[in-house]
CSV table of C-alpha atoms in Angstrom, one decimal:
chain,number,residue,atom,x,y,z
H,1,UNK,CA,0.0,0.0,0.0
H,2,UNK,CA,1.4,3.1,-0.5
H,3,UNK,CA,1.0,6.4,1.3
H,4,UNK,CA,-1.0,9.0,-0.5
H,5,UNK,CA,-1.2,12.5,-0.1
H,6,UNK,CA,-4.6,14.1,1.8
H,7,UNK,CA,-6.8,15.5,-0.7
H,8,UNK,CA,-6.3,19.5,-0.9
H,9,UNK,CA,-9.4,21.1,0.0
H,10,UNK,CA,-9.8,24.3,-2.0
H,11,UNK,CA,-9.4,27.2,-0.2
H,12,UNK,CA,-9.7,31.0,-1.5
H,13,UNK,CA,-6.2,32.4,-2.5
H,14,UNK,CA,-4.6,35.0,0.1
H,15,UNK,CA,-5.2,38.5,-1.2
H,16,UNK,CA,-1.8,39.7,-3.3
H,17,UNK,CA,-0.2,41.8,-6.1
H,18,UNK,CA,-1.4,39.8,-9.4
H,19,UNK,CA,0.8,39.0,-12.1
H,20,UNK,CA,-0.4,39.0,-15.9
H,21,UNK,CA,2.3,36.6,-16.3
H,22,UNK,CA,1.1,33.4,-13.9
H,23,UNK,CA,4.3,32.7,-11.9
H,24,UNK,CA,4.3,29.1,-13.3
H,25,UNK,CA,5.5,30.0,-16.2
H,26,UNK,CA,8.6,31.8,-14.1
H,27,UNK,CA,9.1,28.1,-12.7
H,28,UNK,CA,8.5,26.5,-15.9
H,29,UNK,CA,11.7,28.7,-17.6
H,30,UNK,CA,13.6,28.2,-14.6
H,31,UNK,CA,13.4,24.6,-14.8
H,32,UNK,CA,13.9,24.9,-18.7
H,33,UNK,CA,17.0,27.0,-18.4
H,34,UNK,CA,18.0,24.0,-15.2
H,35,UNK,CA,17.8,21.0,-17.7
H,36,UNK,CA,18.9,22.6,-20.8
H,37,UNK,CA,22.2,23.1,-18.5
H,38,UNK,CA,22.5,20.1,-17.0
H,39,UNK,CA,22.4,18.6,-20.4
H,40,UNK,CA,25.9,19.3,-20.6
H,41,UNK,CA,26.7,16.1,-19.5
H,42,UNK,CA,24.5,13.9,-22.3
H,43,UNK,CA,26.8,15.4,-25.1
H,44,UNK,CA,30.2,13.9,-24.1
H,45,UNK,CA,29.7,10.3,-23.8
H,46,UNK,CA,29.4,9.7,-27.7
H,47,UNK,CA,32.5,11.7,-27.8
H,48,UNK,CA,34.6,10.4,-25.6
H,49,UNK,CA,34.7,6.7,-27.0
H,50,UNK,CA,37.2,7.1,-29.6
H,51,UNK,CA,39.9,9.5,-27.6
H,52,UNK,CA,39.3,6.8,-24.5
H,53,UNK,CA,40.1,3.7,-26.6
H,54,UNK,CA,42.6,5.6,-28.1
H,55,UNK,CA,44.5,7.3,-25.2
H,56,UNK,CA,43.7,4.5,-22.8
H,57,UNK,CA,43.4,1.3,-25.2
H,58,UNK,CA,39.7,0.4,-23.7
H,59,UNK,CA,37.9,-1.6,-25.7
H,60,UNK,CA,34.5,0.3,-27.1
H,61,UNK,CA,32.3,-2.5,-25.2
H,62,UNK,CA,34.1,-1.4,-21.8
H,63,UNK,CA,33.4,2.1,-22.4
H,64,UNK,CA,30.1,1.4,-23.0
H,65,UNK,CA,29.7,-0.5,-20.3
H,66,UNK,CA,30.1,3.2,-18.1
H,67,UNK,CA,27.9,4.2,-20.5
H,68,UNK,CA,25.2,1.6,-19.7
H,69,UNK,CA,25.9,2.2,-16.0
H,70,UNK,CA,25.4,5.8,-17.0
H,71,UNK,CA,22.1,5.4,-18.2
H,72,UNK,CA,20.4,2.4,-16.1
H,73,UNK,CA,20.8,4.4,-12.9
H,74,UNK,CA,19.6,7.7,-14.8
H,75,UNK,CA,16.1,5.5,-15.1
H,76,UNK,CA,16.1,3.8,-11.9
H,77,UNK,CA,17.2,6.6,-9.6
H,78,UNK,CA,14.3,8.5,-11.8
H,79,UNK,CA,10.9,7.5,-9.7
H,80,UNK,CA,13.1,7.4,-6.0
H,81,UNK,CA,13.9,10.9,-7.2
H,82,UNK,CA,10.2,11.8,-7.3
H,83,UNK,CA,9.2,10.4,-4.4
H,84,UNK,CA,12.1,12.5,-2.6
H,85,UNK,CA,11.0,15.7,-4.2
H,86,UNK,CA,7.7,14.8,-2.4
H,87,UNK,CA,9.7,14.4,0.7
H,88,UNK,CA,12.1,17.2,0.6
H,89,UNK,CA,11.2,19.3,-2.4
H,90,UNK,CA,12.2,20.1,-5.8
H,91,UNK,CA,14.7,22.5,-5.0
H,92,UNK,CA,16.9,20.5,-2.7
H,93,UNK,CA,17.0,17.7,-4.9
H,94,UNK,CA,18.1,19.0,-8.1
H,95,UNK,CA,20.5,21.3,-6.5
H,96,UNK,CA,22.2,18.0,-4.7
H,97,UNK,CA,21.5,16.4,-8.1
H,98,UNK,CA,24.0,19.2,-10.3
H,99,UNK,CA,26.4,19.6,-7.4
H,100,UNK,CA,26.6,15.3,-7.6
H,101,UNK,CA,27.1,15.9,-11.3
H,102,UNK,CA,29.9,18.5,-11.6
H,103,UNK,CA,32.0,16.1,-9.0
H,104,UNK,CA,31.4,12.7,-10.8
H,105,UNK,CA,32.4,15.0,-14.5
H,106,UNK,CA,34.7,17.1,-12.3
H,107,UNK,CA,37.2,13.5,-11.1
H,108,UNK,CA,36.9,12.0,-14.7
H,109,UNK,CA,40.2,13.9,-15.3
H,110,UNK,CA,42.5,12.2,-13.4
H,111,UNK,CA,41.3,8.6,-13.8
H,112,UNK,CA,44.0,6.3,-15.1
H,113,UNK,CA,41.5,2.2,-14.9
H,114,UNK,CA,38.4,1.7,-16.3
H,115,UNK,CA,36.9,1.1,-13.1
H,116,UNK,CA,37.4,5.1,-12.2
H,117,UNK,CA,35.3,5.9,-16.3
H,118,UNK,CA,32.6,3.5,-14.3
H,119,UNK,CA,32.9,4.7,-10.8
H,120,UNK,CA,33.1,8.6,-11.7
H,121,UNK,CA,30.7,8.7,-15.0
H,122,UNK,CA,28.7,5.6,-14.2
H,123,UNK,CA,27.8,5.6,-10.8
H,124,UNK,CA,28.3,9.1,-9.8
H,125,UNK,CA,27.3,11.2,-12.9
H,126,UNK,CA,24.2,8.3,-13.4
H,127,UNK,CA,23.1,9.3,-10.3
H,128,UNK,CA,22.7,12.7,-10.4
H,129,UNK,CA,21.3,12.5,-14.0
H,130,UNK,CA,18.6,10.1,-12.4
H,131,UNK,CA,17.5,13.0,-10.0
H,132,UNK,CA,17.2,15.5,-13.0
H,133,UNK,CA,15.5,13.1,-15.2
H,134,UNK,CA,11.9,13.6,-16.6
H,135,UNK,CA,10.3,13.2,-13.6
H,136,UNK,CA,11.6,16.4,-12.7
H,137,UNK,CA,9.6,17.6,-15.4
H,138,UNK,CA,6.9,16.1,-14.7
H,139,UNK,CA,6.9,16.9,-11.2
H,140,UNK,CA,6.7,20.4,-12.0
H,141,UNK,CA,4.0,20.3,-14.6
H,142,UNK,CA,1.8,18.3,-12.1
H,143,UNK,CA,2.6,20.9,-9.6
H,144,UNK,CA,2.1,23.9,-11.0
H,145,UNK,CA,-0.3,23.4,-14.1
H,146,UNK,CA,-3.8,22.3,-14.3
H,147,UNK,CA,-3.7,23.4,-17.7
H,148,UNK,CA,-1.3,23.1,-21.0
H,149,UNK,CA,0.3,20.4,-19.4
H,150,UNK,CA,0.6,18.4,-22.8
H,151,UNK,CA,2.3,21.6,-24.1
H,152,UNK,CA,4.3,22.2,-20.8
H,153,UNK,CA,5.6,18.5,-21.0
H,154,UNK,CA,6.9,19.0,-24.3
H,155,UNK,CA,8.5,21.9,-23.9
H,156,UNK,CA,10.7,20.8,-20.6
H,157,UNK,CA,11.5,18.0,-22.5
H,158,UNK,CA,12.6,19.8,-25.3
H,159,UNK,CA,15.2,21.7,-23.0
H,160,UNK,CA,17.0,18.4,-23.0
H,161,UNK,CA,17.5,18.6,-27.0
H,162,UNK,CA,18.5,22.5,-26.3
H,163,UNK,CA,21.0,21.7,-23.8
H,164,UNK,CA,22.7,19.0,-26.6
H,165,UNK,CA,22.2,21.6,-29.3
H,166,UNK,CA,24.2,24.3,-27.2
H,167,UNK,CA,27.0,22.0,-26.0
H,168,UNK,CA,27.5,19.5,-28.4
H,169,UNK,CA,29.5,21.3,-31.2
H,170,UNK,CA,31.4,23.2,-28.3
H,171,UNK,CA,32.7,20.1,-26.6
H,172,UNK,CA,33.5,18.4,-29.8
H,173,UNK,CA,35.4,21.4,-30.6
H,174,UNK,CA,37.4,21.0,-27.3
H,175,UNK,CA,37.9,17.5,-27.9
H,176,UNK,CA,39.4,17.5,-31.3
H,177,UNK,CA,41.5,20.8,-30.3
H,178,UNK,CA,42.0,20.5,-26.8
H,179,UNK,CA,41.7,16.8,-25.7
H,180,UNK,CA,38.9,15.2,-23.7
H,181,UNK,CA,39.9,16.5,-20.3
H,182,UNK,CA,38.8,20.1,-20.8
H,183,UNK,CA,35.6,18.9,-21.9
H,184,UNK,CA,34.9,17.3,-19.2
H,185,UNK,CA,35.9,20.1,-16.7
H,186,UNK,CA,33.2,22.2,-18.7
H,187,UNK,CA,30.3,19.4,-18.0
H,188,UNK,CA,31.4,20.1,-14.3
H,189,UNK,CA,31.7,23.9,-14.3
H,190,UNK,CA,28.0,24.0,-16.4
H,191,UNK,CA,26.3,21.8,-14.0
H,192,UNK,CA,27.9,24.0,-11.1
H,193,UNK,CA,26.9,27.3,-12.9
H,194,UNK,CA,23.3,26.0,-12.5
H,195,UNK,CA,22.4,25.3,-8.9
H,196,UNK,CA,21.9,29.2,-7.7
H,197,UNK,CA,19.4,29.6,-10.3
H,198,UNK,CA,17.7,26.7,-8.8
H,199,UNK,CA,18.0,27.5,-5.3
H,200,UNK,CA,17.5,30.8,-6.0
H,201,UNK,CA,14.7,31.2,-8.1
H,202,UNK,CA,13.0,27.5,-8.2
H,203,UNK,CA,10.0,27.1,-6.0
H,204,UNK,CA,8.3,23.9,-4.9
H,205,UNK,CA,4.8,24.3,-4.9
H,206,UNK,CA,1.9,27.1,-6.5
H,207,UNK,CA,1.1,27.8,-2.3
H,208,UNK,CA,4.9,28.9,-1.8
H,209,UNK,CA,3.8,31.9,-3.5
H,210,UNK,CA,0.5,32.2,-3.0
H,211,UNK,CA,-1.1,31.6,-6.2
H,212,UNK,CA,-3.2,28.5,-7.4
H,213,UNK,CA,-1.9,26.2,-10.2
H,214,UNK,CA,-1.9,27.3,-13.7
H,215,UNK,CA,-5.1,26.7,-14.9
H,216,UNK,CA,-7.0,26.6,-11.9
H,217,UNK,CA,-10.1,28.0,-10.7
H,218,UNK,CA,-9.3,27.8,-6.5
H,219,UNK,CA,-6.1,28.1,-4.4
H,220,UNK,CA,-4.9,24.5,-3.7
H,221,UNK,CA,-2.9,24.6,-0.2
H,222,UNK,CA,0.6,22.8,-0.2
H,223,UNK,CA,0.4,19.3,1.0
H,224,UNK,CA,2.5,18.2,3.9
H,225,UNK,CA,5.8,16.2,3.1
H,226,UNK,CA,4.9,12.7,1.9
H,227,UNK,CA,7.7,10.5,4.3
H,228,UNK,CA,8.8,7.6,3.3
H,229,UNK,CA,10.0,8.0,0.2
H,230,UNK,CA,11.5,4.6,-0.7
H,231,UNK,CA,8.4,2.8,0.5
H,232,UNK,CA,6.1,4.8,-1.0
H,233,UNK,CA,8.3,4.2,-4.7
H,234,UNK,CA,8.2,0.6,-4.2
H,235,UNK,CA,4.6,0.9,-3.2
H,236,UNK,CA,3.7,2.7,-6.2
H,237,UNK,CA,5.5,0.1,-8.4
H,238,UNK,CA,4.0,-3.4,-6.9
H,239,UNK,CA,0.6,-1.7,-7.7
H,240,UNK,CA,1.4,-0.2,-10.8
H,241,UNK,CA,2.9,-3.7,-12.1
H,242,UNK,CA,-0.6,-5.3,-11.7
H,243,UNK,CA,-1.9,-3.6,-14.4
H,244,UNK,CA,-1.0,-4.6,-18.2
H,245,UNK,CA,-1.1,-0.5,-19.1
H,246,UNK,CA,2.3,-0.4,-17.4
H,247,UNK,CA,3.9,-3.2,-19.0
H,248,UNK,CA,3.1,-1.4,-22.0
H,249,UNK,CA,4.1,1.8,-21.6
H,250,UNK,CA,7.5,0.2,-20.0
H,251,UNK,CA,8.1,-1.8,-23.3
H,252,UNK,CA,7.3,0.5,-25.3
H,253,UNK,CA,9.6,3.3,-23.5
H,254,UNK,CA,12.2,0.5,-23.3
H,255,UNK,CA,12.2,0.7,-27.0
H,256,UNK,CA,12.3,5.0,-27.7
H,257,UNK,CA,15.4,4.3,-24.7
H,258,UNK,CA,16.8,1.6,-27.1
H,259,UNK,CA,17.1,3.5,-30.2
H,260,UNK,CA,17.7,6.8,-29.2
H,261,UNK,CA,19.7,7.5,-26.1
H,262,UNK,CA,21.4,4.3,-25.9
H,263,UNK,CA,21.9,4.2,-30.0
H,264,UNK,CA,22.1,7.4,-31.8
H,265,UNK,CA,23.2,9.5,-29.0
H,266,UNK,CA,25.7,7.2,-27.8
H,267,UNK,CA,27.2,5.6,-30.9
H,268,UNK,CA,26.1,7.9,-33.9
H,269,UNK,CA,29.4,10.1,-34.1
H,270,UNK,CA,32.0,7.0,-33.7
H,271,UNK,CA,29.8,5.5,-36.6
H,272,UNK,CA,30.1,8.1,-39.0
H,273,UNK,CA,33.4,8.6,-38.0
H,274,UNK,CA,34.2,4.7,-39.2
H,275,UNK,CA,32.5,5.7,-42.6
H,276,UNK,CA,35.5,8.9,-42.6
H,277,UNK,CA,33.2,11.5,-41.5
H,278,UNK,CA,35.4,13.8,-39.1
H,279,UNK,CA,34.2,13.8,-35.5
H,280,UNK,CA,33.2,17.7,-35.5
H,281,UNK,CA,31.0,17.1,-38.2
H,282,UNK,CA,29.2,14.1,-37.2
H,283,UNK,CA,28.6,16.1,-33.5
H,284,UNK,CA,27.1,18.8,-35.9
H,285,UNK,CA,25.3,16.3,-37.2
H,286,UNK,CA,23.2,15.4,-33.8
H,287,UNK,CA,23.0,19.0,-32.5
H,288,UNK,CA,20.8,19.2,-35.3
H,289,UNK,CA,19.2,16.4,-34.4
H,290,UNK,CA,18.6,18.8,-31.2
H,291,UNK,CA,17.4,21.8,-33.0
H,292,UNK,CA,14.8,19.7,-34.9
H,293,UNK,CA,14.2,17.8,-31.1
H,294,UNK,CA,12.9,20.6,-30.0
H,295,UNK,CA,10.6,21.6,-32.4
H,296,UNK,CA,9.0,18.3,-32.5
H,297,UNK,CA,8.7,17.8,-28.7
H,298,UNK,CA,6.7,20.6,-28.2
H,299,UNK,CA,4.7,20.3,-30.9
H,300,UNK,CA,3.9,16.8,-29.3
H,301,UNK,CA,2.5,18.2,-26.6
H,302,UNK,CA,0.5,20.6,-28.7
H,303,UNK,CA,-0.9,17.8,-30.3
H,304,UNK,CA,-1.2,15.2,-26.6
H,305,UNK,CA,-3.6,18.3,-25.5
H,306,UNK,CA,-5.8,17.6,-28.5
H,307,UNK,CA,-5.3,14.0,-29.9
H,308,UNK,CA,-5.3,10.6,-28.8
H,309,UNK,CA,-2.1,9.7,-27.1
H,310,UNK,CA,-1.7,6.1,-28.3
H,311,UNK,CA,-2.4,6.9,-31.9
H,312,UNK,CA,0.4,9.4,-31.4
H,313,UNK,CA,2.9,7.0,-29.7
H,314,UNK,CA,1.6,4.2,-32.8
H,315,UNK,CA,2.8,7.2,-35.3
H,316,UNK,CA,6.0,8.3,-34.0
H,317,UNK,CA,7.4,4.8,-32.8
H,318,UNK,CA,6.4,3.8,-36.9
H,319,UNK,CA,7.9,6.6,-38.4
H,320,UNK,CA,11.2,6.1,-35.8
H,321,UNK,CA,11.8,2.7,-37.0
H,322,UNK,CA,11.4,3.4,-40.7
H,323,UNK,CA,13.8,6.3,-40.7
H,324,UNK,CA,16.6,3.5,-38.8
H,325,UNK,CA,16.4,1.0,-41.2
H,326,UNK,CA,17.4,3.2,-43.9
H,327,UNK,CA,20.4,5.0,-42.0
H,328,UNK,CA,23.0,2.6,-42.7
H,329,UNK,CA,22.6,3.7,-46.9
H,330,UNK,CA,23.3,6.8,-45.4
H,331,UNK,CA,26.3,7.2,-43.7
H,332,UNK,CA,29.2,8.6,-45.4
H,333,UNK,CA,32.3,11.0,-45.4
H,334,UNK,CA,30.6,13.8,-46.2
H,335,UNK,CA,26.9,15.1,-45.3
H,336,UNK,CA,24.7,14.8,-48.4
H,337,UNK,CA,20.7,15.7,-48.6
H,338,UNK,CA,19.3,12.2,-48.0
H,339,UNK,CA,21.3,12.4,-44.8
H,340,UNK,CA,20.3,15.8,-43.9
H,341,UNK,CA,16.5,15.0,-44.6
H,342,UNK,CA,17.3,11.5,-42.0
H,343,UNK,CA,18.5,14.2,-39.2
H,344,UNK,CA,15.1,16.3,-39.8
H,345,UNK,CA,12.7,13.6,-39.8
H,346,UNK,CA,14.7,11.8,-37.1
H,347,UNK,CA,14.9,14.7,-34.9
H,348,UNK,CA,11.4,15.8,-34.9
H,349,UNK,CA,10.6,12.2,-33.7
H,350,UNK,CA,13.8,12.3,-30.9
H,351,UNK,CA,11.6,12.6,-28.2
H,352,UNK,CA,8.2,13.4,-28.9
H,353,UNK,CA,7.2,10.0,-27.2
H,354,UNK,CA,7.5,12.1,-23.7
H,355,UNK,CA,4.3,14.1,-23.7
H,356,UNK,CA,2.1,11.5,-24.7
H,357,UNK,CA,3.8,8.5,-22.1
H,358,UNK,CA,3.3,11.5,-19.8
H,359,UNK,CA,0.0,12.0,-20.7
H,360,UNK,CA,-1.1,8.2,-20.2
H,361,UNK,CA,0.7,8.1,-16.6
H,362,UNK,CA,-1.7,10.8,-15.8
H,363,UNK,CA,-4.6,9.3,-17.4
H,364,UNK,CA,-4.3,6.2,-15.4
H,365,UNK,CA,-2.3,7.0,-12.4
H,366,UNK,CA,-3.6,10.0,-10.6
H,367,UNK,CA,-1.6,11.6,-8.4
H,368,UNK,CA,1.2,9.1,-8.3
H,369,UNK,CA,1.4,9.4,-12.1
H,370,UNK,CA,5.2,11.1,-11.5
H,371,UNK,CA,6.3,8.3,-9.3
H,372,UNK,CA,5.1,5.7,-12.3
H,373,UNK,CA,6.5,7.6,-15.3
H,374,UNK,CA,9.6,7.3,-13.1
H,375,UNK,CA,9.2,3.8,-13.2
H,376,UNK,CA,8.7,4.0,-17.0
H,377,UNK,CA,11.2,6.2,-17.8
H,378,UNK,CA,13.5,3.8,-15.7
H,379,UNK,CA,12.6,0.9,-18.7
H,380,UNK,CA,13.7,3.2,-21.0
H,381,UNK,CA,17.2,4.2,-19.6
H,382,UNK,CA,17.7,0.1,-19.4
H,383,UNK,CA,17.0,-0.4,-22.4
H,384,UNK,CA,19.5,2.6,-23.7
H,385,UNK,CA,21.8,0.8,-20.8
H,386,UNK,CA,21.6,-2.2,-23.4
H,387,UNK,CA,21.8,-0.9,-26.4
H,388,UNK,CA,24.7,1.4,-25.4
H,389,UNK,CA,26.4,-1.6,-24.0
H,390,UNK,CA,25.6,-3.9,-27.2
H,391,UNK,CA,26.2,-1.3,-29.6
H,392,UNK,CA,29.8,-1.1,-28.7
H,393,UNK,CA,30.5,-4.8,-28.8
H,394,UNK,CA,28.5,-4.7,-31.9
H,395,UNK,CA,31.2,-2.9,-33.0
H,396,UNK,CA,33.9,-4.9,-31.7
H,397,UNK,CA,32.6,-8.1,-33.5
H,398,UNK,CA,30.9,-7.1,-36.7
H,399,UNK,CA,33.3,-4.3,-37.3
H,400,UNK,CA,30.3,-2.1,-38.0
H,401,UNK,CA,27.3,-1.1,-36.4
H,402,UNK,CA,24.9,-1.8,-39.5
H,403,UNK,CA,23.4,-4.5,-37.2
H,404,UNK,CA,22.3,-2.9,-34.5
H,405,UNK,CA,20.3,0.1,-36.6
H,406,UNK,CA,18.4,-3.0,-38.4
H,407,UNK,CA,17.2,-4.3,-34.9
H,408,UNK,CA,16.3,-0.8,-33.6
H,409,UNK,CA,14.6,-0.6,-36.4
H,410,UNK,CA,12.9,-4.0,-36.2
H,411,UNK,CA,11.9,-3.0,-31.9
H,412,UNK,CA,10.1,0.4,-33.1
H,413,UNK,CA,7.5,-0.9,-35.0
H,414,UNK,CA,7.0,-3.7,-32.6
H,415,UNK,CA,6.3,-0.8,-30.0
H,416,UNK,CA,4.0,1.0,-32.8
H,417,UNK,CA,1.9,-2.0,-32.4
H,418,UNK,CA,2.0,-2.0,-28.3
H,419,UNK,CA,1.0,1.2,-28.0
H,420,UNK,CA,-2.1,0.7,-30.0
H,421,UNK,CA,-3.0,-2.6,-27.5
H,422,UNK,CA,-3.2,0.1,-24.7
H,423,UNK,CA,-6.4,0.6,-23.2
H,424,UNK,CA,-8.3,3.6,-22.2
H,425,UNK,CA,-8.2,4.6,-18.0
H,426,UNK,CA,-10.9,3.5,-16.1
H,427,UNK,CA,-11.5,3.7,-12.3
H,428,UNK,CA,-10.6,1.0,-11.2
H,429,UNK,CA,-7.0,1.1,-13.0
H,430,UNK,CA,-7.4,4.6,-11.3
H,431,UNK,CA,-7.9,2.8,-7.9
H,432,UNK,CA,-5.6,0.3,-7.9
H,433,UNK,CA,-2.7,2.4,-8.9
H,434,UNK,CA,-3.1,4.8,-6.1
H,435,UNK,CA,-4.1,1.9,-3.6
């Protein structure tokens, strides 16, 4: 059983100055301009691989092993991270979260075994990814809208794809000038340069300030501290797992995980870069990817807010796969226009799976909906954790990396076809997921 919250009896808002702008969407920039800087540290591991095997003599399956660590605890720290922002609050959270980051990028420099790559960028940097993942996100649109939230959603997702798009060609830069080590330090100092904007201008509930949820028509009071944090995340799973909705949303988020994070992000520049492409350009290449990210993202939540969800998720996962299996005819030496149109259509599709997952958490969750798309999101960092690891020893045995597109390709229409099996809430879904 798992602790829920009292229901908030509305209350009239205390008397105040009123704002035209509704202070949510203060919160909602701060916590754009908080992940988009944090994103720092999802642009360096695809460029580390070839100056760490090279420097070092690691294979590109050991590397991507720290990768894999990397991203499986960015998923499963994910829904403990909600429950503790229940607990503790947003703010306190994701300013330990950055300050966790910048040390883990920060020791990378002087590690000499591969154990450090997994202790520092694995364990240290997954962690603190894990408690800025999208449930951060999605704690605050549950927080602080009532409306938009399809179109808030999409765009705090999108400041993930920013975040690549503004770092990306600056560390590769650094890397192939300067060496990896300065890269890394600027992960660290980025992640540091964030946390007073957090602490300073981040607030955890509507009530802090006096003003009701975006969207709504009373003042909602802020709910006392939910304890128990762990319990109440394991709680929220061994109900959530009863139901088939989950396992479906799980395997299908598994899958976007699979071929995006853990495949394209992780292994698209050292694959162009077999095919003679030089390393700056292919890390163009995927900022672009970013540029076209966020455009697609929040139009997803423009759409979520007006369109069934599950047709969406059917659409993009389709579209995902088709655009994979025709990558490897693409790579080259030089970019070319069927390879430019594969970074448009791809990037509009990155991750415009988030707002309508989000959506269905909501839809048949309630009010622990963050906790379970924590949960979710968790199957879809293992299954980048896979794929990053595989990807890499792909490499190592084939020589190329042509056989891992085909089967990402092959897994996205097998989670186009899940997510039209997904069934509509109902109550008692409802019920049992907040029992």
């Amino acid at each position: 059983m798992t602790q829920t919250r009292p229901a908030a009896v509305p209350v009239q808002a205390p008397p105040g100055r009123r704002h035209r702008v509704h202070r949510a969407w203060f919160v909602a920039a701060v916590t754009f301009v908080t992940i988009t800087g944090a994103a720092a540290f999802r642009s360096l591991p695809g460029l580390l691989i070839d100056p760490l095997h090279q420097e070092f003599g690691w294979s590109r399956g050991t590397i991507g092993a720290a990768v894999s660590v990397n991203l499986a605890l960015y998923g499963l720290t994910a829904p403990f991270a909600a429950a503790l922002m229940d607990r503790f609050g947003i703010r306190r959270v994701v300013a330990a979260a950055l300050t966790v980051i910048a040390v883990g990028s920060g020791l990378t420099v002087w590690m000499t075994a591969a154990w450090q790559l997994l202790l520092c960028w694995g364990l240290l940097v997954g962690l603190g990814t894990g408690s800025m993942a999208l449930a951060f996100a999605a704690t605050v649109t549950n927080r602080w809208f009532t409306e938009r939230r399809g179109l808030v959603s999409g765009i705090l997702t999108a400041a993930s794809a920013s975040g690549q798009l503004v770092f990306l060609p600056l560390l590769s830069w650094i890397v192939e000038r300067h060496d990896w080590r300065p890269a890394a330090v600027t992960v660290a100092l980025a992640a540091f340069a964030v946390v007073p904007f957090v602490w300073l201008l981040l607030r955890d509930h509507p009530a802090d300030v006096g003003v009701a949820p975006y969207g709504a028509r009373e003042f909602v009071p802020k709910p006392a501290p939910v304890t128990g944090a762990a319990r109440r995340t394991l709680g929220v799973l061994s109900s959530s797992v009863r139901t088939g909705t989950f396992w479906l949303l799980a395997g299908t988020f598994a899958i976007c995980g699979a071929s995006t994070n853990g495949l394209v992000q992780t292994h698209f520049v050292p694959a162009e870069h077999d095919h003679g492409m030089p390393v700056t350009t292919a890390a163009s290449l995927l900022a672009v990817i970013g540029v076209f990210d966020v455009v697609g993202t929040i139009a997803s939540g423009w759409f979520t807010d007006r369109f069934e969800p599950r047709r969406l998720l059917a659409v993009y996962y389709a579209l995902r796969g088709l655009s994979l299996l025709f990558l490897p005819m693409l790579l080259g030496p030089a970019v070319h226009p069927p390879m430019l149109f594969f970074i448009v259509f791809y990037g509009l599709d990155w991750v415009a799976t988030v707002p309508p997952t989000l959506a269905l958490c909501r839809e048949q969750f309630g009010e622990d909906s963050a906790i379970v798309f924590g949960w979710v999101l968790a199957s879809h960092q293992i299954g980048a954790a896979l794929v990053a690891y595989l990807g890499g020893a792909a490499r190592d045995v084939f020589g190329s990396y042509d056989v891992v597109w085909y089967a990402s390709g092959t897994l996205c229409a097998a989670a186009a076809l899940m997510a039209l099996v997904i069934r509509r809430g109902t109550p008692a879904v409802r019920a049992l997921a907040v029992s």
